[in-house]
Coordinates of C-alpha atoms in Angstrom, one line a residue:
M92 CA -19.9 4.5 13.8
E93 CA -21.5 7.5 12.1
N94 CA -20.3 11.1 11.7
L95 CA -16.7 10.0 11.8
T96 CA -13.9 12.5 11.8
E97 CA -11.2 12.6 9.1
K98 CA -8.7 11.1 11.6
Q99 CA -11.1 8.3 12.5
L100 CA -11.6 7.5 8.8
L101 CA -7.9 7.4 8.3
G102 CA -7.6 5.2 11.4
L103 CA -10.1 2.8 10.2
K104 CA -8.4 2.6 6.8
M105 CA -5.1 1.8 8.6
M106 CA -6.8 -0.8 10.8
N107 CA -8.2 -2.5 7.8
G108 CA -4.8 -2.7 6.2
F109 CA -3.0 -3.7 9.4
F110 CA -5.4 -6.3 10.6
G111 CA -6.6 -7.5 7.2
E112 CA -10.2 -7.4 6.1
D113 CA -11.5 -10.5 7.9
L114 CA -10.0 -9.7 11.4
F115 CA -10.9 -6.0 10.9
N116 CA -14.6 -6.9 10.2
E117 CA -14.6 -9.4 13.1
L118 CA -13.3 -6.7 15.5
R119 CA -15.8 -4.1 14.2
E120 CA -18.7 -6.5 14.5
A121 CA -17.6 -7.4 18.1
S122 CA -17.8 -3.7 19.1
R123 CA -21.1 -2.9 17.4
D124 CA -23.5 -3.4 20.3
D125 CA -21.2 -2.9 23.3
L126 CA -20.9 0.7 24.3
P127 CA -17.5 0.5 25.9
S128 CA -16.2 -1.3 22.9
K129 CA -17.8 1.0 20.5
V130 CA -16.4 4.2 22.2
G131 CA -13.0 2.4 22.6
S132 CA -13.0 1.5 18.9
E133 CA -13.7 5.1 17.9
Y134 CA -10.9 6.4 20.2
I135 CA -8.4 3.7 19.0
A136 CA -9.2 4.5 15.3
E137 CA -8.7 8.2 15.8
T138 CA -5.7 8.3 18.2
C139 CA -3.8 5.1 17.6
F140 CA -4.3 3.8 14.1
S141 CA -4.3 7.1 12.3
S142 CA -0.6 7.3 13.4
Y143 CA 0.0 4.1 11.4
A144 CA -0.1 6.3 8.3
R145 CA 3.1 8.0 9.3
P146 CA 6.3 7.1 7.4
G147 CA 9.3 5.4 8.9
L148 CA 7.9 1.9 10.0
T149 CA 6.2 -0.7 7.9
F150 CA 3.1 -2.6 9.2
Q151 CA 5.4 -5.6 9.7
Q152 CA 7.8 -3.5 11.9
R153 CA 4.9 -2.1 13.9
S154 CA 3.5 -5.6 14.3
L155 CA 6.8 -6.8 15.8
M156 CA 7.0 -3.8 18.1
N157 CA 3.4 -4.3 19.2
I158 CA 4.1 -8.0 20.1
G159 CA 7.0 -7.0 22.2
M160 CA 5.1 -4.3 24.1
L161 CA 2.1 -6.5 24.6
I162 CA 4.3 -9.2 26.0
A163 CA 5.9 -6.8 28.4
L164 CA 2.5 -5.6 29.5
N165 CA 1.2 -9.1 29.9
R166 CA -1.8 -8.4 27.7
G167 CA -2.7 -11.9 26.4
P168 CA -6.1 -11.2 24.7
E169 CA -4.7 -8.1 22.9
L170 CA -1.5 -10.1 22.1
R171 CA -3.6 -12.8 20.4
I172 CA -5.2 -10.1 18.1
H173 CA -1.9 -8.6 17.3
I174 CA -0.3 -12.0 16.5
K175 CA -3.0 -12.5 13.9
A176 CA -2.3 -9.1 12.5
A177 CA 1.5 -9.9 12.4
L178 CA 0.7 -13.0 10.3
N179 CA -1.4 -10.8 8.1
N180 CA 1.5 -8.3 7.8
G181 CA 3.9 -10.9 6.6
L182 CA 5.7 -12.0 9.8
S183 CA 6.3 -15.7 9.9
E184 CA 5.4 -18.0 12.8
E185 CA 9.1 -18.5 13.3
Q186 CA 9.6 -14.8 13.7
I187 CA 6.7 -14.5 16.1
I188 CA 8.0 -17.4 18.2
E189 CA 11.5 -15.9 18.2
A190 CA 10.1 -12.6 19.4
C191 CA 8.4 -14.4 22.3
R192 CA 11.7 -16.1 23.2
H193 CA 13.6 -12.9 23.0
A194 CA 11.1 -11.2 25.2
M195 CA 12.0 -13.7 28.0
V196 CA 15.4 -11.9 28.4
Y197 CA 13.9 -8.5 28.9
C198 CA 10.4 -9.2 30.2
G199 CA 11.0 -12.4 32.2
V200 CA 10.5 -16.0 31.5
P201 CA 6.9 -16.1 32.7
A202 CA 6.0 -13.3 30.3
G203 CA 7.7 -15.0 27.4
R204 CA 6.1 -18.4 28.2
D205 CA 2.7 -16.8 28.5
A206 CA 3.3 -15.2 25.1
L207 CA 4.3 -18.5 23.6
S208 CA 1.1 -20.0 24.9
V209 CA -1.0 -17.3 23.2
A210 CA 1.0 -17.7 20.0
N211 CA 0.5 -21.5 20.1
S212 CA -3.3 -21.1 20.4

């Protein structure tokens, strides 16, 4: 990614802090040679993760919200990434499992069970 905008640079900084350096580098490497992933990564850095610099929510709180939303949307692969990020941000395995159980009430038992399977892997 060259010629990055200020918002993209801020987003990348937030992504590095949110995901942790190892997962951040893994995600960047995976998108390096794949055009859809590269364009998506640039877009995500600029539009999504630059907002993580806003006050009001910690990375830990954002992680918990992301897990809930990804369970509701049934986005297993993305949930897997955000569970790793949640652990990086200080959520415990117990909190993540409880979030999956709690999601069963609002998202349905199948969605919660799928999320528990992702969390267990």
